[in-house]
CSV table of C-alpha atoms in Angstrom, one decimal:
chain,number,residue,atom,x,y,z
A,126,MET,CA,-12.8,31.5,-19.5
A,127,LYS,CA,-15.1,29.0,-21.3
A,128,GLN,CA,-12.2,26.7,-21.3
A,129,TYR,CA,-12.0,26.9,-17.5
A,130,LYS,CA,-15.7,26.4,-17.1
A,131,LYS,CA,-15.4,23.2,-19.6
A,132,LEU,CA,-12.7,21.9,-17.5
A,133,LEU,CA,-14.5,22.5,-14.2
A,134,CYS,CA,-17.6,20.8,-15.4
A,135,ALA,CA,-15.5,17.7,-16.7
A,136,THR,CA,-13.9,17.4,-13.4
A,137,LEU,CA,-17.2,17.5,-11.5
A,138,LEU,CA,-18.5,15.0,-13.8
A,139,THR,CA,-15.8,12.6,-13.5
A,140,SER,CA,-15.8,13.0,-9.7
A,141,ALA,CA,-19.6,12.4,-9.8
A,142,VAL,CA,-19.0,9.1,-11.7
A,143,ALA,CA,-15.9,7.9,-9.8
A,144,LEU,CA,-17.2,8.7,-6.0
A,145,PRO,CA,-19.8,6.1,-6.0
A,146,ALA,CA,-17.6,3.5,-7.6
A,147,GLN,CA,-15.0,4.3,-4.9
A,148,ALA,CA,-17.6,4.3,-2.0
A,149,GLU,CA,-18.8,0.9,-3.2
A,150,GLU,CA,-15.3,-0.6,-3.3
A,151,LEU,CA,-14.7,0.8,0.3
A,152,LEU,CA,-18.0,-0.7,1.5
A,153,ASN,CA,-17.4,-4.0,-0.1
A,154,ASN,CA,-14.5,-4.3,2.4
A,155,VAL,CA,-16.8,-3.5,5.6
A,156,TYR,CA,-18.5,-6.0,7.8
A,157,LEU,CA,-20.9,-5.8,10.8
A,158,GLY,CA,-21.3,-8.4,13.3
A,159,LEU,CA,-23.3,-9.7,16.6
A,160,SER,CA,-22.2,-12.2,18.9
A,161,GLY,CA,-23.3,-13.5,22.5
A,162,GLY,CA,-22.6,-16.5,24.7
A,163,LEU,CA,-20.8,-17.4,28.1
A,164,ALA,CA,-18.4,-15.4,30.3
A,165,ILE,CA,-16.5,-17.6,32.4
A,166,ALA,CA,-14.4,-15.4,34.9
A,167,PRO,CA,-11.7,-16.9,37.1
A,168,ASP,CA,-11.6,-15.9,40.9
A,169,ALA,CA,-9.9,-12.7,41.4
A,170,LYS,CA,-7.6,-11.9,44.2
A,171,THR,CA,-7.9,-8.5,45.7
A,172,LYS,CA,-5.6,-6.6,48.1
A,173,HIS,CA,-6.5,-4.2,50.8
A,174,PRO,CA,-3.6,-1.8,52.2
A,175,GLU,CA,-4.2,-2.6,55.6
A,176,PHE,CA,-6.2,-5.9,55.9
A,177,GLY,CA,-4.4,-8.1,53.4
A,178,LYS,CA,-5.7,-10.3,50.5
A,179,TYR,CA,-9.1,-11.5,49.8
A,180,THR,CA,-10.9,-13.3,47.1
A,181,ILE,CA,-13.9,-12.7,44.8
A,182,ASP,CA,-15.5,-16.0,43.8
A,183,PHE,CA,-17.2,-15.7,40.4
A,184,ASP,CA,-20.2,-17.9,38.9
A,185,ASN,CA,-20.4,-18.2,35.4
A,186,GLY,CA,-22.3,-15.2,33.5
A,187,TYR,CA,-23.0,-14.0,30.0
A,188,SER,CA,-21.7,-11.7,27.4
A,189,PHE,CA,-22.7,-10.1,24.1
A,190,SER,CA,-21.0,-7.7,22.0
A,191,ALA,CA,-21.4,-5.8,18.6
A,192,ASN,CA,-18.7,-5.2,16.1
A,193,ALA,CA,-17.6,-3.5,12.7
A,194,GLY,CA,-14.6,-4.1,10.7
A,195,TYR,CA,-12.7,-3.4,7.8
A,196,ARG,CA,-10.6,-5.8,5.3
A,197,PHE,CA,-7.6,-4.5,4.0
A,198,ASN,CA,-7.1,-7.9,2.0
A,199,GLU,CA,-8.2,-11.5,2.3
A,200,PHE,CA,-5.7,-12.2,5.3
A,201,LEU,CA,-5.6,-8.8,7.5
A,202,ARG,CA,-8.5,-6.7,9.1
A,203,LEU,CA,-9.3,-4.3,11.7
A,204,GLN,CA,-12.2,-4.7,14.0
A,205,ALA,CA,-13.9,-2.5,16.8
A,206,ASP,CA,-15.9,-4.1,19.3
A,207,ILE,CA,-18.4,-2.9,22.0
A,208,GLY,CA,-19.4,-5.5,24.5
A,209,TYR,CA,-21.0,-6.1,27.8
A,210,LEU,CA,-20.3,-8.9,30.2
A,211,LYS,CA,-21.6,-9.8,33.9
A,212,ASN,CA,-20.8,-12.6,36.2
A,213,ASP,CA,-22.6,-13.0,39.6
A,214,THR,CA,-20.5,-13.7,42.6
A,215,SER,CA,-20.9,-16.2,45.5
A,216,ASP,CA,-18.1,-15.0,47.9
A,217,PHE,CA,-17.1,-11.2,47.7
A,218,ILE,CA,-13.9,-10.3,49.7
A,219,ASP,CA,-14.7,-11.0,53.3
A,220,TYR,CA,-18.4,-11.5,52.8
A,221,LYS,CA,-18.7,-15.4,52.6
A,222,ARG,CA,-21.7,-16.9,51.0
A,223,SER,CA,-22.8,-13.5,49.8
A,224,SER,CA,-24.3,-12.7,46.2
A,225,GLY,CA,-24.0,-10.0,43.8
A,226,SER,CA,-22.4,-9.2,40.4
A,227,VAL,CA,-19.5,-7.6,38.8
A,228,SER,CA,-20.0,-6.3,35.3
A,229,GLY,CA,-18.6,-4.1,32.5
A,230,THR,CA,-19.0,-2.5,29.2
A,231,TYR,CA,-16.1,-2.4,27.2
A,232,GLY,CA,-14.8,-1.0,23.8
A,233,VAL,CA,-11.9,-2.7,22.1
A,234,LEU,CA,-9.9,-2.1,18.6
A,235,SER,CA,-8.3,-5.3,17.4
A,236,VAL,CA,-6.1,-6.6,14.4
A,237,TYR,CA,-7.3,-9.9,13.1
A,238,GLY,CA,-5.5,-12.2,10.7
A,239,ASP,CA,-7.6,-14.8,8.8
A,240,TYR,CA,-6.4,-18.3,7.3
A,241,HIS,CA,-8.9,-19.7,4.5
A,242,PHE,CA,-9.1,-23.7,4.6
A,243,THR,CA,-11.7,-23.5,2.1
A,244,ASP,CA,-14.1,-20.9,0.3
A,245,LYS,CA,-16.4,-21.4,3.0
A,246,ILE,CA,-14.4,-22.3,6.2
A,247,SER,CA,-11.9,-19.7,7.9
A,248,ALA,CA,-9.9,-19.6,11.0
A,249,PHE,CA,-8.8,-16.3,12.6
A,250,ALA,CA,-7.0,-14.8,15.3
A,251,GLY,CA,-6.2,-11.3,16.7
A,252,ILE,CA,-5.2,-9.1,19.5
A,253,GLY,CA,-6.3,-5.8,20.5
A,254,GLY,CA,-6.7,-3.2,23.2
A,255,GLY,CA,-9.4,-0.7,24.6
A,256,VAL,CA,-11.0,0.3,27.9
A,257,LEU,CA,-13.5,-1.3,30.3
A,258,THR,CA,-16.1,0.5,32.7
A,259,PRO,CA,-16.1,-1.8,35.6
A,260,GLN,CA,-19.2,-1.9,37.9
A,261,VAL,CA,-20.0,-3.9,41.2
A,262,GLY,CA,-23.8,-4.5,41.7
A,263,ASN,CA,-25.2,-4.5,45.2
A,264,ILE,CA,-23.9,-7.4,47.6
A,265,THR,CA,-26.3,-9.2,49.8
A,266,THR,CA,-24.9,-10.9,52.7
A,267,GLU,CA,-26.0,-14.1,54.0
A,268,GLU,CA,-28.0,-12.7,56.4
A,269,GLY,CA,-29.8,-10.7,53.8
A,270,LYS,CA,-28.3,-7.3,54.4
A,271,SER,CA,-27.7,-5.3,51.1
A,272,LEU,CA,-24.5,-3.5,50.8
A,273,GLY,CA,-23.5,-0.7,48.2
A,274,PHE,CA,-20.2,-0.9,46.4
A,275,LYS,CA,-18.6,0.9,43.6
A,276,THR,CA,-15.4,1.2,41.6
A,277,LYS,CA,-13.1,4.2,42.2
A,278,GLU,CA,-12.0,4.2,38.4
A,279,ASN,CA,-14.6,5.0,35.7
A,280,LEU,CA,-12.2,3.6,33.1
A,281,VAL,CA,-9.5,1.2,33.1
A,282,ALA,CA,-7.2,-0.5,30.2
A,283,LEU,CA,-8.2,-3.7,28.7
A,284,LEU,CA,-6.4,-6.2,26.7
A,285,LYS,CA,-8.1,-8.8,24.4
A,286,VAL,CA,-6.7,-11.7,22.5
A,287,GLY,CA,-9.0,-14.1,20.6
A,288,THR,CA,-9.4,-16.8,18.0
A,289,GLY,CA,-12.1,-18.7,16.5
A,290,VAL,CA,-13.6,-20.1,13.2
A,291,SER,CA,-16.2,-18.7,10.5
A,292,TYR,CA,-18.3,-20.7,8.0
A,293,SER,CA,-19.8,-18.7,5.2
A,294,VAL,CA,-23.6,-19.4,4.8
A,295,ASN,CA,-23.8,-17.1,1.5
A,296,GLU,CA,-22.0,-14.3,-0.3
A,297,ASN,CA,-23.0,-12.0,2.8
A,298,ILE,CA,-23.6,-13.9,5.8
A,299,ASP,CA,-21.1,-15.8,8.0
A,300,MET,CA,-21.7,-17.8,11.0
A,301,ILE,CA,-19.0,-17.3,13.8
A,302,ALA,CA,-17.7,-19.2,16.7
A,303,SER,CA,-15.2,-17.5,19.1
A,304,TYR,CA,-13.2,-17.5,21.9
A,305,ASP,CA,-11.8,-14.3,23.8
A,306,TYR,CA,-9.7,-13.7,26.7
A,307,LEU,CA,-10.2,-10.2,28.6
A,308,ARG,CA,-7.7,-8.8,31.2
A,309,SER,CA,-8.3,-5.5,32.7
A,310,ALA,CA,-6.0,-3.2,34.5
A,311,ASP,CA,-6.4,-3.2,38.4
A,312,PHE,CA,-9.2,-1.1,39.8
A,313,THR,CA,-10.4,-0.1,43.1
A,314,ILE,CA,-13.5,-1.4,45.1
A,315,GLN,CA,-14.9,0.9,47.7
A,316,ASP,CA,-17.9,0.4,49.8
A,317,GLN,CA,-20.6,3.2,50.0
A,318,PRO,CA,-21.0,5.4,51.9
A,319,VAL,CA,-18.3,4.5,54.4
A,320,ASN,CA,-15.4,3.9,52.2
A,321,SER,CA,-13.7,1.6,54.5
A,322,TYR,CA,-13.0,-0.9,51.7
A,323,ASP,CA,-10.1,0.1,49.3
A,324,ASP,CA,-9.6,-3.3,47.6
A,325,LYS,CA,-7.6,-3.5,44.5
A,326,THR,CA,-8.4,-6.3,41.9
A,327,HIS,CA,-8.9,-6.7,38.3
A,328,LEU,CA,-11.3,-8.4,35.9
A,329,SER,CA,-10.5,-11.2,33.7
A,330,ALA,CA,-12.9,-13.3,31.5
A,331,HIS,CA,-12.9,-16.2,29.1
A,332,LEU,CA,-15.9,-15.4,26.5
A,333,VAL,CA,-17.1,-18.3,24.4
A,334,GLN,CA,-19.7,-16.9,21.7
A,335,VAL,CA,-21.5,-17.6,18.7
A,336,GLY,CA,-22.6,-15.0,16.3
A,337,LEU,CA,-23.5,-13.7,12.7
A,338,ARG,CA,-21.3,-11.3,10.4
A,339,TYR,CA,-22.9,-9.4,7.6
A,340,ASN,CA,-20.4,-8.8,4.8
A,341,PHE,CA,-21.3,-5.6,2.5
């Protein structure tokens, strides 16, 4: 019995010593980041089952995101992003010279590859998928009338591809400049409370962002 107790104590002692070292090793491969910048949304085509095709004209907007990642090695990493983008509209479906906005919160899981030019400068590229919650703000017509719209789907699939460069300021801090392209699956826009609109469209955006990354 004493031998078992000694063995148990030795196992617990070894674990107590080894676990902090393993946790530190794992943490050394983790990073956190914040980015923000310009969201450029190309004009989107819509399609109504009865009345045909219309267009949503977008102005340039803004975006920001937070991310967390894990490095498997110096060339490969996995990154999770949570972000938000918003673009104002100048023409909305058949309301010409109207004003409003289309926005969305998204979550994406991506795989990135890194190429190191020097100890400080690296390039990266990645691809990932996730979900988007599309939202349509109130649309104000040229005459000043406010119209309510919503999207029928709460979540739609989202594709993300991106590239960029990073500069290592010191051992822990990297400066990032990135370009990402986001493309959602189709969603349906409906007016409230009548629901006479039933236009299908999608959201695509070119995100040009700068940010910081903290490496543990």
